[in-house]
Short mmCIF file of C-alpha atoms (C1' of nucleotides) in Angstrom, two decimals:
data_model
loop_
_atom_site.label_atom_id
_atom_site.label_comp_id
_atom_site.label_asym_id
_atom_site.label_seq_id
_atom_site.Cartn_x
_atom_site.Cartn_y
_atom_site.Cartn_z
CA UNK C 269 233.09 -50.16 97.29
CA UNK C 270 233.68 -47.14 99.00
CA UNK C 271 231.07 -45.27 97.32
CA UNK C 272 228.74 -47.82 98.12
CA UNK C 273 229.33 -47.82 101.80
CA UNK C 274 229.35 -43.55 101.31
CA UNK C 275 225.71 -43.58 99.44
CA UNK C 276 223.95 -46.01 102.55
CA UNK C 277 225.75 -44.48 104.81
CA UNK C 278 225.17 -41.33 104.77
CA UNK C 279 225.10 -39.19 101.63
CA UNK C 280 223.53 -35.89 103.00
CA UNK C 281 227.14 -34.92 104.96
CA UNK C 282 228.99 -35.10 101.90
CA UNK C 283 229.46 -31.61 100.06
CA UNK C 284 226.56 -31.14 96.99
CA UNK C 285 227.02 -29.34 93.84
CA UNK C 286 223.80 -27.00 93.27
CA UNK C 287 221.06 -27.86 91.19
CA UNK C 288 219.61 -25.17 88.65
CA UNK C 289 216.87 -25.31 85.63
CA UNK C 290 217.74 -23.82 82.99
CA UNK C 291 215.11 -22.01 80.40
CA UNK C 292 214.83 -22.43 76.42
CA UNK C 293 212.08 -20.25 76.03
CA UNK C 294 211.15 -20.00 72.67
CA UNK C 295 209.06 -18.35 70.51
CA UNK C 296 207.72 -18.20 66.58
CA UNK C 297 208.16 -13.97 65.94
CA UNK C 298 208.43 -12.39 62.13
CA UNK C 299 209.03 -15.85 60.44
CA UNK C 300 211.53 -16.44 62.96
CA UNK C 301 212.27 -19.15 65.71
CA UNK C 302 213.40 -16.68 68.67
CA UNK C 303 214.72 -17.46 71.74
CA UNK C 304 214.65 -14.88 75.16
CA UNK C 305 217.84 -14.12 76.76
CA UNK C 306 219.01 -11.99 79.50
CA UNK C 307 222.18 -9.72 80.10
CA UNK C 308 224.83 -10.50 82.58
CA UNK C 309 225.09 -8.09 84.97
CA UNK C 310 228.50 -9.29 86.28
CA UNK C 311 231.11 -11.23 86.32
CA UNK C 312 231.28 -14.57 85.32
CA UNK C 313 230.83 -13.88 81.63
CA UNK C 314 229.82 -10.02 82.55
CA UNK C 315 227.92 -8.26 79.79
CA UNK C 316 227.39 -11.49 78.08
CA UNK C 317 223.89 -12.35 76.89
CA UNK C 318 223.04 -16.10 79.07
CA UNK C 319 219.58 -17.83 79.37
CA UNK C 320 217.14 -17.88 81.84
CA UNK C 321 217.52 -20.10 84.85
CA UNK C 322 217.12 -20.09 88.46
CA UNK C 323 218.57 -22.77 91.24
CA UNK C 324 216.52 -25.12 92.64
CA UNK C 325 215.10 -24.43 96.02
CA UNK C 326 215.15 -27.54 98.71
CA UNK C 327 211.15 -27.91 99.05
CA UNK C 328 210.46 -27.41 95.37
CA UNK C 329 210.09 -29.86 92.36
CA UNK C 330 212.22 -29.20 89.19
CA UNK C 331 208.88 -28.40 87.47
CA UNK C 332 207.78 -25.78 90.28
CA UNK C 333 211.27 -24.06 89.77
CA UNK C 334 210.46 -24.05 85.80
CA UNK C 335 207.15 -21.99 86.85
CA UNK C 336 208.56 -19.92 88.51
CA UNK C 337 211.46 -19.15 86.34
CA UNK C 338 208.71 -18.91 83.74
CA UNK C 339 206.60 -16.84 85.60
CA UNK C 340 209.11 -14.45 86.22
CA UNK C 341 210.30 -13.81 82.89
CA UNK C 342 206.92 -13.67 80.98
CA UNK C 343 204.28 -13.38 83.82
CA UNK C 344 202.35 -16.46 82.62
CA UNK C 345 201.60 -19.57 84.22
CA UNK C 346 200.28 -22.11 81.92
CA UNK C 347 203.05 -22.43 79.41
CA UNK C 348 203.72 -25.43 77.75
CA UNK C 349 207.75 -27.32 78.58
CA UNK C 350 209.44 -30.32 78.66
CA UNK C 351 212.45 -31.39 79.76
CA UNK C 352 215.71 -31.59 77.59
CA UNK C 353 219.23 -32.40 79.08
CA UNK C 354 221.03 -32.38 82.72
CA UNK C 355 224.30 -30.83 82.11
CA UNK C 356 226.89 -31.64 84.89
CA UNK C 357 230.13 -30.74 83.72
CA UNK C 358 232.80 -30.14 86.54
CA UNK C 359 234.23 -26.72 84.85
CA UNK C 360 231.03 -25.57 83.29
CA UNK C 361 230.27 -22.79 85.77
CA UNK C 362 233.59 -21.29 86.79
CA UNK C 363 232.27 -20.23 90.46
CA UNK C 364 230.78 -23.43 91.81
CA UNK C 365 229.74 -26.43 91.08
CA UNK C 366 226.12 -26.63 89.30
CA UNK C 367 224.36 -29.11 87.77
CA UNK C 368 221.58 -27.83 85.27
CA UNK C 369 218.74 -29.55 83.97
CA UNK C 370 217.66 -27.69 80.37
CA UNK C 371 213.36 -27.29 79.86
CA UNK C 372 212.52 -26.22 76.48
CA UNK C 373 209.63 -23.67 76.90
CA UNK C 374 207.31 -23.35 74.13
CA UNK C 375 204.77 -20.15 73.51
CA UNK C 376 203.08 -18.67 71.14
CA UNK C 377 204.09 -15.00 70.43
CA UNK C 378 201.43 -13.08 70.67
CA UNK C 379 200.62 -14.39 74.31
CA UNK C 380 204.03 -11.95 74.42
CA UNK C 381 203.14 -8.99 73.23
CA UNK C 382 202.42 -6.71 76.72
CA UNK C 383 205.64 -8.36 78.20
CA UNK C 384 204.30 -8.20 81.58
CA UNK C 385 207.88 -10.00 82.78
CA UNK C 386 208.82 -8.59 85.99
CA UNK C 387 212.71 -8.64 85.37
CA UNK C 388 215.22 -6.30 86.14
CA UNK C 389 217.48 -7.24 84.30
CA UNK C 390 218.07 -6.27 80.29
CA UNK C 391 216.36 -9.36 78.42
CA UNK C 392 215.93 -9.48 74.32
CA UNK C 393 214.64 -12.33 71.96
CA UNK C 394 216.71 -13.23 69.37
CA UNK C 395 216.38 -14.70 66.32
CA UNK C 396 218.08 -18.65 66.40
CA UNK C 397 220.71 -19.24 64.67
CA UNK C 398 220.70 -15.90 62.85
CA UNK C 399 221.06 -12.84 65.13
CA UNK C 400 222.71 -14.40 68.30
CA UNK C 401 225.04 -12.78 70.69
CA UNK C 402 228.09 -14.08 72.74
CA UNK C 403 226.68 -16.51 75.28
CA UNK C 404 227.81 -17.54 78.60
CA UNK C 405 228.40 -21.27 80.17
CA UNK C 406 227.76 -23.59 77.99
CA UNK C 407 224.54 -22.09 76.86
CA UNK C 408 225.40 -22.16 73.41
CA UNK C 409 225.59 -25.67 72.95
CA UNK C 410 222.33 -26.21 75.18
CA UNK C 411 220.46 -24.13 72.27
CA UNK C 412 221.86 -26.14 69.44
CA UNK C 413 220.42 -28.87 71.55
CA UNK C 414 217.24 -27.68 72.17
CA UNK C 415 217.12 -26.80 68.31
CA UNK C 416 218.14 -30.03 67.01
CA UNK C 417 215.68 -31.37 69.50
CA UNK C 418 212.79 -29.31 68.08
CA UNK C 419 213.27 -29.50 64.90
CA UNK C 420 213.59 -33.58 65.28
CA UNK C 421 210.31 -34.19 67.32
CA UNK C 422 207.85 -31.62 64.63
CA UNK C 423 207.43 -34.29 62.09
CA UNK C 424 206.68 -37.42 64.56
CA UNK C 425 204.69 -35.32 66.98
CA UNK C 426 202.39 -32.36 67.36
CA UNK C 427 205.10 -29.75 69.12
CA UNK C 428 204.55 -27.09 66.22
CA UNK C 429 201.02 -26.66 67.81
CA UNK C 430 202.21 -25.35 71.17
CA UNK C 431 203.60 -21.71 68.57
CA UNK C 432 200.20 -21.16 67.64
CA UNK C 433 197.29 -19.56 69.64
CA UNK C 434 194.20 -22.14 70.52
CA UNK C 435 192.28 -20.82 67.15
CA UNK C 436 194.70 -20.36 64.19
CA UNK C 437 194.66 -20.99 60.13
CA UNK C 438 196.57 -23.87 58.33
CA UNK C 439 198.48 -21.32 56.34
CA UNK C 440 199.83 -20.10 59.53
CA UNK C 441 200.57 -23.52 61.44
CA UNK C 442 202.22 -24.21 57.64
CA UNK C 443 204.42 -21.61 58.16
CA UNK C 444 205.35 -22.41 61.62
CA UNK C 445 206.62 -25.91 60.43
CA UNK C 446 208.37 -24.21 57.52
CA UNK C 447 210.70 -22.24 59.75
CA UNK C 448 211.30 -25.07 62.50
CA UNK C 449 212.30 -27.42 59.81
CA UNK C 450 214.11 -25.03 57.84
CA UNK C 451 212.34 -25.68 54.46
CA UNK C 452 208.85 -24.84 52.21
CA UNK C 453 206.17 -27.66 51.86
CA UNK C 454 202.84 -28.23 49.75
CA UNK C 455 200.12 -26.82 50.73
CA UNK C 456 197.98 -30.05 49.58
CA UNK C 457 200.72 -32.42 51.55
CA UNK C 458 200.41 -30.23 54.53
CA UNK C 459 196.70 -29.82 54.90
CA UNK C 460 196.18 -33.94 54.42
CA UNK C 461 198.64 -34.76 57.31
CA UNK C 462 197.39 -31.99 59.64
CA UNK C 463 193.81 -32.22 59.48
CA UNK C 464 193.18 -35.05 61.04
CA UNK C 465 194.80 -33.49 64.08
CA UNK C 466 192.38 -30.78 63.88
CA UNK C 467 188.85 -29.55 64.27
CA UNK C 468 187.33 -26.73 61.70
CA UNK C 469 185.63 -23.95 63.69
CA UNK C 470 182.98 -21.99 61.91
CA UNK C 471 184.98 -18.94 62.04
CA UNK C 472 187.08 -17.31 59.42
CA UNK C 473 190.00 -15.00 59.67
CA UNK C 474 188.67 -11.38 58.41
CA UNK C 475 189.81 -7.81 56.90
CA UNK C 476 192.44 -9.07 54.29
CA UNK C 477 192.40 -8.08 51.05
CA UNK C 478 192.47 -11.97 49.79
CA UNK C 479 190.23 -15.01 50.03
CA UNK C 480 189.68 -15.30 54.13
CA UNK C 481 190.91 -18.37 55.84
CA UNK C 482 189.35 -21.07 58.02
CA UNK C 483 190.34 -21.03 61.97
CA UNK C 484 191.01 -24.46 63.45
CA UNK C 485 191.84 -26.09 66.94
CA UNK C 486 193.43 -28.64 67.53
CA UNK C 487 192.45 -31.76 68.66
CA UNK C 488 194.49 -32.73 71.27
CA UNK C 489 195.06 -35.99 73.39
CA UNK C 490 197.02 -37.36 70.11
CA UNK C 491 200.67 -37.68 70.58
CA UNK C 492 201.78 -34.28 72.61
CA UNK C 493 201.81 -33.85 76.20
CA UNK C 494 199.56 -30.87 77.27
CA UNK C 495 200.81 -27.03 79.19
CA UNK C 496 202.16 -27.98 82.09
CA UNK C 497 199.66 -25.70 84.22
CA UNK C 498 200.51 -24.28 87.48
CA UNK E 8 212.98 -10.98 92.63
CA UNK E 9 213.92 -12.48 95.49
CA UNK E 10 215.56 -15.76 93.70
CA UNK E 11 217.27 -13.42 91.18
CA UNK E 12 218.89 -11.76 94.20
CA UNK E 13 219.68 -14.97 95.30
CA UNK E 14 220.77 -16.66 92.16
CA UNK E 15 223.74 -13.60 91.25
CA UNK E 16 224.39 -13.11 94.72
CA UNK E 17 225.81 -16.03 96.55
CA UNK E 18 223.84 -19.41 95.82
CA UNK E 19 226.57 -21.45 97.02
CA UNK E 20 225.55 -20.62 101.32
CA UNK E 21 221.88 -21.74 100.60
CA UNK E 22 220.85 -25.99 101.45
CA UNK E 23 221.44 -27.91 98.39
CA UNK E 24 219.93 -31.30 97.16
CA UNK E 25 221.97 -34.20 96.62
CA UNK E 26 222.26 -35.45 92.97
CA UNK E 27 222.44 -39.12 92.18
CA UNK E 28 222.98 -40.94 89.11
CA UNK E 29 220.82 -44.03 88.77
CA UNK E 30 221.35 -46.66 85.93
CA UNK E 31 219.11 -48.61 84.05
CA UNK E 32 221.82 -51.48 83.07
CA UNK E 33 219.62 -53.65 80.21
CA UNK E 34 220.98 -56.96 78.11
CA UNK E 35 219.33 -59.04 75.79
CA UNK E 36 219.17 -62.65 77.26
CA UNK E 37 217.43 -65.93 76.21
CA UNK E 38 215.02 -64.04 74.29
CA UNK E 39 213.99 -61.33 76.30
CA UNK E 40 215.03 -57.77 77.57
CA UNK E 41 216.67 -57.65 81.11
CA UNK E 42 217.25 -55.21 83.44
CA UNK E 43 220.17 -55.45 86.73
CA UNK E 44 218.75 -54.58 90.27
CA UNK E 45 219.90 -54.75 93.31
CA UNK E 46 218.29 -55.86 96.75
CA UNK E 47 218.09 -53.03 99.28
CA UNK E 48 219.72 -54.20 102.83
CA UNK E 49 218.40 -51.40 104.52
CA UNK E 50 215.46 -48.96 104.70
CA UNK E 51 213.92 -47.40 103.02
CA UNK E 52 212.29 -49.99 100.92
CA UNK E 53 214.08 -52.54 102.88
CA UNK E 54 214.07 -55.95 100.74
CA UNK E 55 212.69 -54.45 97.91
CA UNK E 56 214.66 -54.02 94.46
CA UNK E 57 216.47 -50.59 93.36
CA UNK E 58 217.94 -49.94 90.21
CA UNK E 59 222.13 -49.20 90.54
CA UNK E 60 223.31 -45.70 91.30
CA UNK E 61 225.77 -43.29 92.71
CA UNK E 62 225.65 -40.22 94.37
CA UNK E 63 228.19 -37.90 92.05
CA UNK E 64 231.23 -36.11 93.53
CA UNK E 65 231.47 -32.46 93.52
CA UNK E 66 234.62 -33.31 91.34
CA UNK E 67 233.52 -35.72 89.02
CA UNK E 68 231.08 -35.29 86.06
CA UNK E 69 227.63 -37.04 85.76
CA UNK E 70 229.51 -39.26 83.04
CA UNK E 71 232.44 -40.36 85.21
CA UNK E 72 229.70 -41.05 88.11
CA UNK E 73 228.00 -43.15 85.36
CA UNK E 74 231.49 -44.98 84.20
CA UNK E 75 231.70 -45.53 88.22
CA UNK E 76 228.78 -47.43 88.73
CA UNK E 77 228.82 -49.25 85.70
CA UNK E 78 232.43 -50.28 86.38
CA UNK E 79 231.31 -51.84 89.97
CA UNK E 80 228.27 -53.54 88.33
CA UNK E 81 229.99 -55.07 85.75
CA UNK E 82 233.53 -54.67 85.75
CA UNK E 83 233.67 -53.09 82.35
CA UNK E 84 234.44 -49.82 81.42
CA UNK E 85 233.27 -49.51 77.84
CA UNK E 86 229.37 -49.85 77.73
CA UNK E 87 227.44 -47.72 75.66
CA UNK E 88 225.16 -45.38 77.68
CA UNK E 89 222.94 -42.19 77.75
CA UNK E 90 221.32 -39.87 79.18
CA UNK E 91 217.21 -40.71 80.11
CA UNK E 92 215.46 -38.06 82.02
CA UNK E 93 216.33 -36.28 85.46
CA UNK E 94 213.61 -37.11 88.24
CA UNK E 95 213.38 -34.39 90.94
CA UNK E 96 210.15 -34.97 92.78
CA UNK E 97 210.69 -33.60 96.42
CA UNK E 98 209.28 -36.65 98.43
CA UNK E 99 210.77 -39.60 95.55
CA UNK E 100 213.59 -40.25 98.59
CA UNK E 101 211.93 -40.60 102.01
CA UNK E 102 214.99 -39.96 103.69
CA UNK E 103 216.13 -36.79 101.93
CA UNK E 104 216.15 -34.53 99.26
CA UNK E 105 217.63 -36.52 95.87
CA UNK E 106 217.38 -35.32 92.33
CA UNK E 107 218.43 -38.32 90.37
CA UNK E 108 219.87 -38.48 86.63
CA UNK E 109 218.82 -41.71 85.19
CA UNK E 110 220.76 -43.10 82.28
CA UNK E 111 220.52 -46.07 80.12
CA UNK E 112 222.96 -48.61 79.28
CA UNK E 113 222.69 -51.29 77.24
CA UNK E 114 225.25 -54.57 77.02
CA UNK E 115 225.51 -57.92 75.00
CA UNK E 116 224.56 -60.27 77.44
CA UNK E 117 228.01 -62.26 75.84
CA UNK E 118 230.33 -59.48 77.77
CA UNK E 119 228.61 -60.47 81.08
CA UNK E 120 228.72 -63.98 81.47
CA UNK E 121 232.44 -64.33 83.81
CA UNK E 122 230.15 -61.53 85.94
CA UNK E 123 233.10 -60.12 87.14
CA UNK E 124 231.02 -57.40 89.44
CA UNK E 125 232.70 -56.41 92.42
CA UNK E 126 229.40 -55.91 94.28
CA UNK E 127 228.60 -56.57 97.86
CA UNK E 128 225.02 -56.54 97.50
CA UNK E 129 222.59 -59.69 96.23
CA UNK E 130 222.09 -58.32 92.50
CA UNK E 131 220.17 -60.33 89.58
CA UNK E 132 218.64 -59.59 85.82
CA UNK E 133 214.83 -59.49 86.14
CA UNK E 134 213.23 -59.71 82.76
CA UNK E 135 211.32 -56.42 81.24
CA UNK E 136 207.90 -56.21 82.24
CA UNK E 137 207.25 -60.18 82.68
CA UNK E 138 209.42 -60.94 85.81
CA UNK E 139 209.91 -57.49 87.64
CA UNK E 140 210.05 -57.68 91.53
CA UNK E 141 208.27 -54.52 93.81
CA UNK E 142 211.05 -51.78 93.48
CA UNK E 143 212.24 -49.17 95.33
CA UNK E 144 211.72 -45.09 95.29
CA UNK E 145 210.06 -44.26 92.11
CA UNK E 146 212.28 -46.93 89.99
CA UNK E 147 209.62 -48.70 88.80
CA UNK E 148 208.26 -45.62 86.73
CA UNK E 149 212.28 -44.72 85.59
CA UNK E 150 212.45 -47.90 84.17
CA UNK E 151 208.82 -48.01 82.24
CA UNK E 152 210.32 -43.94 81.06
CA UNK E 153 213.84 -46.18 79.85
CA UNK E 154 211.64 -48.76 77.93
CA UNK E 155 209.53 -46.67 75.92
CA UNK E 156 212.53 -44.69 74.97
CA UNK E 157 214.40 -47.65 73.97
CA UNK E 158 211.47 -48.81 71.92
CA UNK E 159 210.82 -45.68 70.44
CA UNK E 160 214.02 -45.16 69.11
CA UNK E 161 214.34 -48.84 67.33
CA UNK E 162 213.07 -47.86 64.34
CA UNK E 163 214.70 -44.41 63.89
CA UNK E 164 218.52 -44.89 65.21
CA UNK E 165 220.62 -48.07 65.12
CA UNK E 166 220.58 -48.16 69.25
CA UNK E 167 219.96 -52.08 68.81
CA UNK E 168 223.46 -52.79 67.80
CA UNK E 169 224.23 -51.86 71.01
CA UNK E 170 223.20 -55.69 72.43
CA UNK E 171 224.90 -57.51 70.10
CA UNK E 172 228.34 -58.10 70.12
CA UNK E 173 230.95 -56.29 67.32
CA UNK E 174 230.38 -59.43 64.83
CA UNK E 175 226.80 -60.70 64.89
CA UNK E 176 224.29 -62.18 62.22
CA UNK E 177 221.41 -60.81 60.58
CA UNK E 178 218.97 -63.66 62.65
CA UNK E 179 220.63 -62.83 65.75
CA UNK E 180 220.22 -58.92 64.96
CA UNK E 181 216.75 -59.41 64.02
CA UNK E 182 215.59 -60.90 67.28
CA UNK E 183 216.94 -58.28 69.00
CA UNK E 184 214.65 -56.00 66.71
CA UNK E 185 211.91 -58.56 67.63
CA UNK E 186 212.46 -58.55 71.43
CA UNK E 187 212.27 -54.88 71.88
CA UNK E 188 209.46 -54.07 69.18
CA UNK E 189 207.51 -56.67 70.58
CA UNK E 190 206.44 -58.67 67.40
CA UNK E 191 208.05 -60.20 64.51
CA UNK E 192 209.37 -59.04 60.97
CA UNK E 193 209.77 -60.23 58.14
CA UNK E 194 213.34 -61.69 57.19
CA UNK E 195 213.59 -59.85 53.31
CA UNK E 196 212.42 -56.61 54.21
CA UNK E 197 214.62 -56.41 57.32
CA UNK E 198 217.77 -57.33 55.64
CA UNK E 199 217.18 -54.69 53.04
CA UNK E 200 216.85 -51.96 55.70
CA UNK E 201 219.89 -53.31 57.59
CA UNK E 202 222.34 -54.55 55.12
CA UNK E 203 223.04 -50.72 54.13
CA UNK E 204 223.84 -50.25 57.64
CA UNK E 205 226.93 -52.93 58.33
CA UNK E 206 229.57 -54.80 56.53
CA UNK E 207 230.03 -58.26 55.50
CA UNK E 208 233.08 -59.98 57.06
CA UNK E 209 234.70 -63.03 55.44
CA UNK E 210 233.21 -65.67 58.55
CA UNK E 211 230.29 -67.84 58.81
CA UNK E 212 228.76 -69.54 61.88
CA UNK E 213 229.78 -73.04 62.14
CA UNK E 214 228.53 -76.17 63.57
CA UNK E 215 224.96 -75.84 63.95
CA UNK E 216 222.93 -78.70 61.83
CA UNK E 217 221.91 -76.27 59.66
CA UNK E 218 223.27 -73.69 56.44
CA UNK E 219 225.46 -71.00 58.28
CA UNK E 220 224.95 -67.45 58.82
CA UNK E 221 227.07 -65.02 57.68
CA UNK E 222 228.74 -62.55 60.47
CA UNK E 223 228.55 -58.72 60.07
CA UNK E 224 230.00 -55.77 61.58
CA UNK E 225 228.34 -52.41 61.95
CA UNK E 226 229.28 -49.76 59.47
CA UNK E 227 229.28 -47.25 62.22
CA UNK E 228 229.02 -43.28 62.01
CA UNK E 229 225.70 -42.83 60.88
CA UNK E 230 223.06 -42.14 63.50
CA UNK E 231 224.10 -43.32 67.10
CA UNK E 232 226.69 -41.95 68.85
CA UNK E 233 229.53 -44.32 70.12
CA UNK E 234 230.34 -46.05 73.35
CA UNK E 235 230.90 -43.95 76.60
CA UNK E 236 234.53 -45.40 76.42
CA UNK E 237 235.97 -44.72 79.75
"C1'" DT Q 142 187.96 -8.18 36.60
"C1'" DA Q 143 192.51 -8.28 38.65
"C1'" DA Q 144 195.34 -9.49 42.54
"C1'" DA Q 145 196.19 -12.30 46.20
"C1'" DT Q 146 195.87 -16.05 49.01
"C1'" DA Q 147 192.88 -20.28 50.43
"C1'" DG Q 148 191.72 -24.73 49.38
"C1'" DT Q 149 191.21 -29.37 46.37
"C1'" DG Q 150 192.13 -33.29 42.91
"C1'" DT Q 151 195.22 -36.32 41.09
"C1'" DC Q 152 199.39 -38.37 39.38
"C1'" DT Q 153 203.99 -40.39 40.33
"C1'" DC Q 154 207.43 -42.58 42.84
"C1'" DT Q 155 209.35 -44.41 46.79
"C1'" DT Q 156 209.12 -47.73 50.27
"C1'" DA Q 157 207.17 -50.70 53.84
"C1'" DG Q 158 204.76 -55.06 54.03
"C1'" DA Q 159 203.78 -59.69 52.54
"C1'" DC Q 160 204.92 -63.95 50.53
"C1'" DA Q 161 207.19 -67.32 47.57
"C1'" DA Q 162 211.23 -69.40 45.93
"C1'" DT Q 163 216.06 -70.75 46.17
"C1'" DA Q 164 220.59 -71.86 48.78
"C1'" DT Q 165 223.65 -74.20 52.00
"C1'" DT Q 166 224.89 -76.66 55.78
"C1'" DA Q 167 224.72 -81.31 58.91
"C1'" DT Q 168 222.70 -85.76 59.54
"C1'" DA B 262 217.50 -87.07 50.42
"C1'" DT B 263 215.73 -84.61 54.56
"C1'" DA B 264 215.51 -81.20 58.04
"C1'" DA B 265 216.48 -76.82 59.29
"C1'" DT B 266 217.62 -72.29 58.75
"C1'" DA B 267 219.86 -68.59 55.58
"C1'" DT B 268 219.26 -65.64 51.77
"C1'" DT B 269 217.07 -63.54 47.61
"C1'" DG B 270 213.34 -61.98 44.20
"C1'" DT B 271 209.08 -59.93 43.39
"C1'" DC B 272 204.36 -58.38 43.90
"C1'" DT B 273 201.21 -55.14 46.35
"C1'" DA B 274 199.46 -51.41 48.92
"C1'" DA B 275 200.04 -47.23 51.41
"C1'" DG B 276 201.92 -42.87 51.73
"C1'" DA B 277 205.02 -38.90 50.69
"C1'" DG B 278 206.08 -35.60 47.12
"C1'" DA B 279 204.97 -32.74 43.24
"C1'" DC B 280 202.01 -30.00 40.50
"C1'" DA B 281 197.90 -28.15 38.43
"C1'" DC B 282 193.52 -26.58 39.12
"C1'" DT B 283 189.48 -24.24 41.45
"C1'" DA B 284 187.47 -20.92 45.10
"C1'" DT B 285 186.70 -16.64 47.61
"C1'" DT B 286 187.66 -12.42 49.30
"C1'" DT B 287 188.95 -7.02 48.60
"C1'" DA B 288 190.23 -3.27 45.70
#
DNA sequence: TAAATAGTGTCTCTTAGACAATATTAT
DNA sequence: ATAATATTGTCTAAGAGACACTATTTA
């Protein structure tokens, strides 16, 4: 009753916890799924490895603080995210109060390769769950989520698309589902559900001492939201 | 740069936004899914209909702000619920900044009948999409978000069980399947996708003009996590 | 022509979908 | 017996999984 009377009252002169995205920014690098994380430059969790986040500004829009957090950290604009989890735990940041709502980010690695981020801080991709460090918060457990998350939606939508370039060969989209869902599959099987998705190009990859391979795009408008441009 | 400096430096002096949870409270009634709102008494969106919600307490966790507001609505503290999506539009509350958590529970309609609510406010189920009065803030599109989850996970989880009570029959069960698929099944081939999923218990239904049904209990543990026990 | 990878044809087996038949209660 | 609904058996068709075969490039 009391809250009731509080929230129509007047809610804005009651102390807020802050509000921060958080950034699962993941890529598909050396067979690996990898995920970018930055060094703590002090305390809490000092020297610990924590992802990428930044709070959420008054006049902005959760997505506008993804940009920008995205921005920052890879200098691109029209990567593809979605939203995962709001985790509001009372102890979860040991300073203050903060509410964080997760965004998976998904890229392709080679849109990586000058890493025009403009950080300052030390930042490193690591390979998930194989090579990762000590992590601050709860940012372990948002990984596993975003993980389990991933790996769940590749066979009932078209996520594993957004780890490829716009023109890429089955083989390699093959291979990208391979590592997400942790196992081999048929080559036959494989082609049969994904080309339906797709569109053949007249190109073919080149310079490889082996039969060349057919580029594709994909089709789009099926069952996967698009890049959420900026 | 700027918001990095921010973010390690002291976040806690800048304006925060207020975070709300907002609950999407829906029951199984009379053959069709049901949603609790409540009349607004005040502006904004004076008269119209808004779904239930709490602003959360720097000291309490989104779940205990959940617990909260399903406790007033219903006087019960042991509904099932999750987690939907977080909506953080700048302009979704005219009055000020709100970044809302929206969460699902679901309810046999048999634990609400004595509706023990302590609410002040003129409430009422409004059936899902058929009988939906003009609602408040952007409610109307969290709730559309809530049903195609719902629906979408049918098939895959066991989230159904949640409306029927802890000893139900395979009929009853199956027009819950019915109501939130939208269409009807096929008696043989459900049973043999549910029976691996419950129990048989000793009990029949009695006193209907007709052969009984037998009563079942959910096996539990397999794919849907528990009750939000309070 | 050998090596290496790309791409195709086809068989099997599981399972979802459809329908028919039988069972058990009250009137 | 009849009405009404519960419960079971079985056929079919579609699709996933497995494997063998053919194709095309460079060295």
């Amino acid at each position: 009753m009391e809250e009731r009377f509080l929230r129509s009252y007047d809610p804005a002169q009651y102390e807020r916890p802050s509000v921060a995205v958080d950034l699962l920014l993941l890529t598909i690098e050396d067979g690996q799924l990898k995920v970018l994380l930055e060094r703590r430059a002090e305390p809490p969790y000092e020297g610990c490895w924590a992802l990428p986040g930044v709070f959420v500004g008054l006049q902005e829009s959760l997505e506008t603080a993804v940009a920008r957090c995205l921005s920052e950290e890879t200098g691109l604009s029209d990567i593809f995210f979605e939203q995962l989890y709001t985790w509001g735990d009372v102890g979860r940041d040991p300073r203050l109060r903060v509410i964080s709502v997760s965004y998976m980010a998904l890229v392709p690695a080679v849109r990586l390769h000058p890493v025009a981020g403009r950080r300052v801080q030390e930042v490193g991709w690591f390979a998930v769950p194989e090579a990762l460090p000590a992590m601050a918060f709860d940012h372990a457990r948002m990984l596993r989520c975003a993980v389990e998350r991933l790996r769940g939606k590749v066979d009932y939508t078209d996520i594993a698309f957004h780890f490829v370039p716009p023109r890429f060969t089955l083989p390699e989209l093959q291979r990208v589902y391979e590592i997400l869902l942790g196992h081999e599959l048929y080559k036959a099987n494989f082609r049969k559900k994904i080309l339906p998705r797709v569109r053949a190009t007249e190109k073919l990859t080149q310079g490889e001492s082996h039969r060349p391979s057919r580029l594709y795009e994909y089709r789009g408008g099926s069952c996967e939201e698009e890049k959420n441009d900026v």
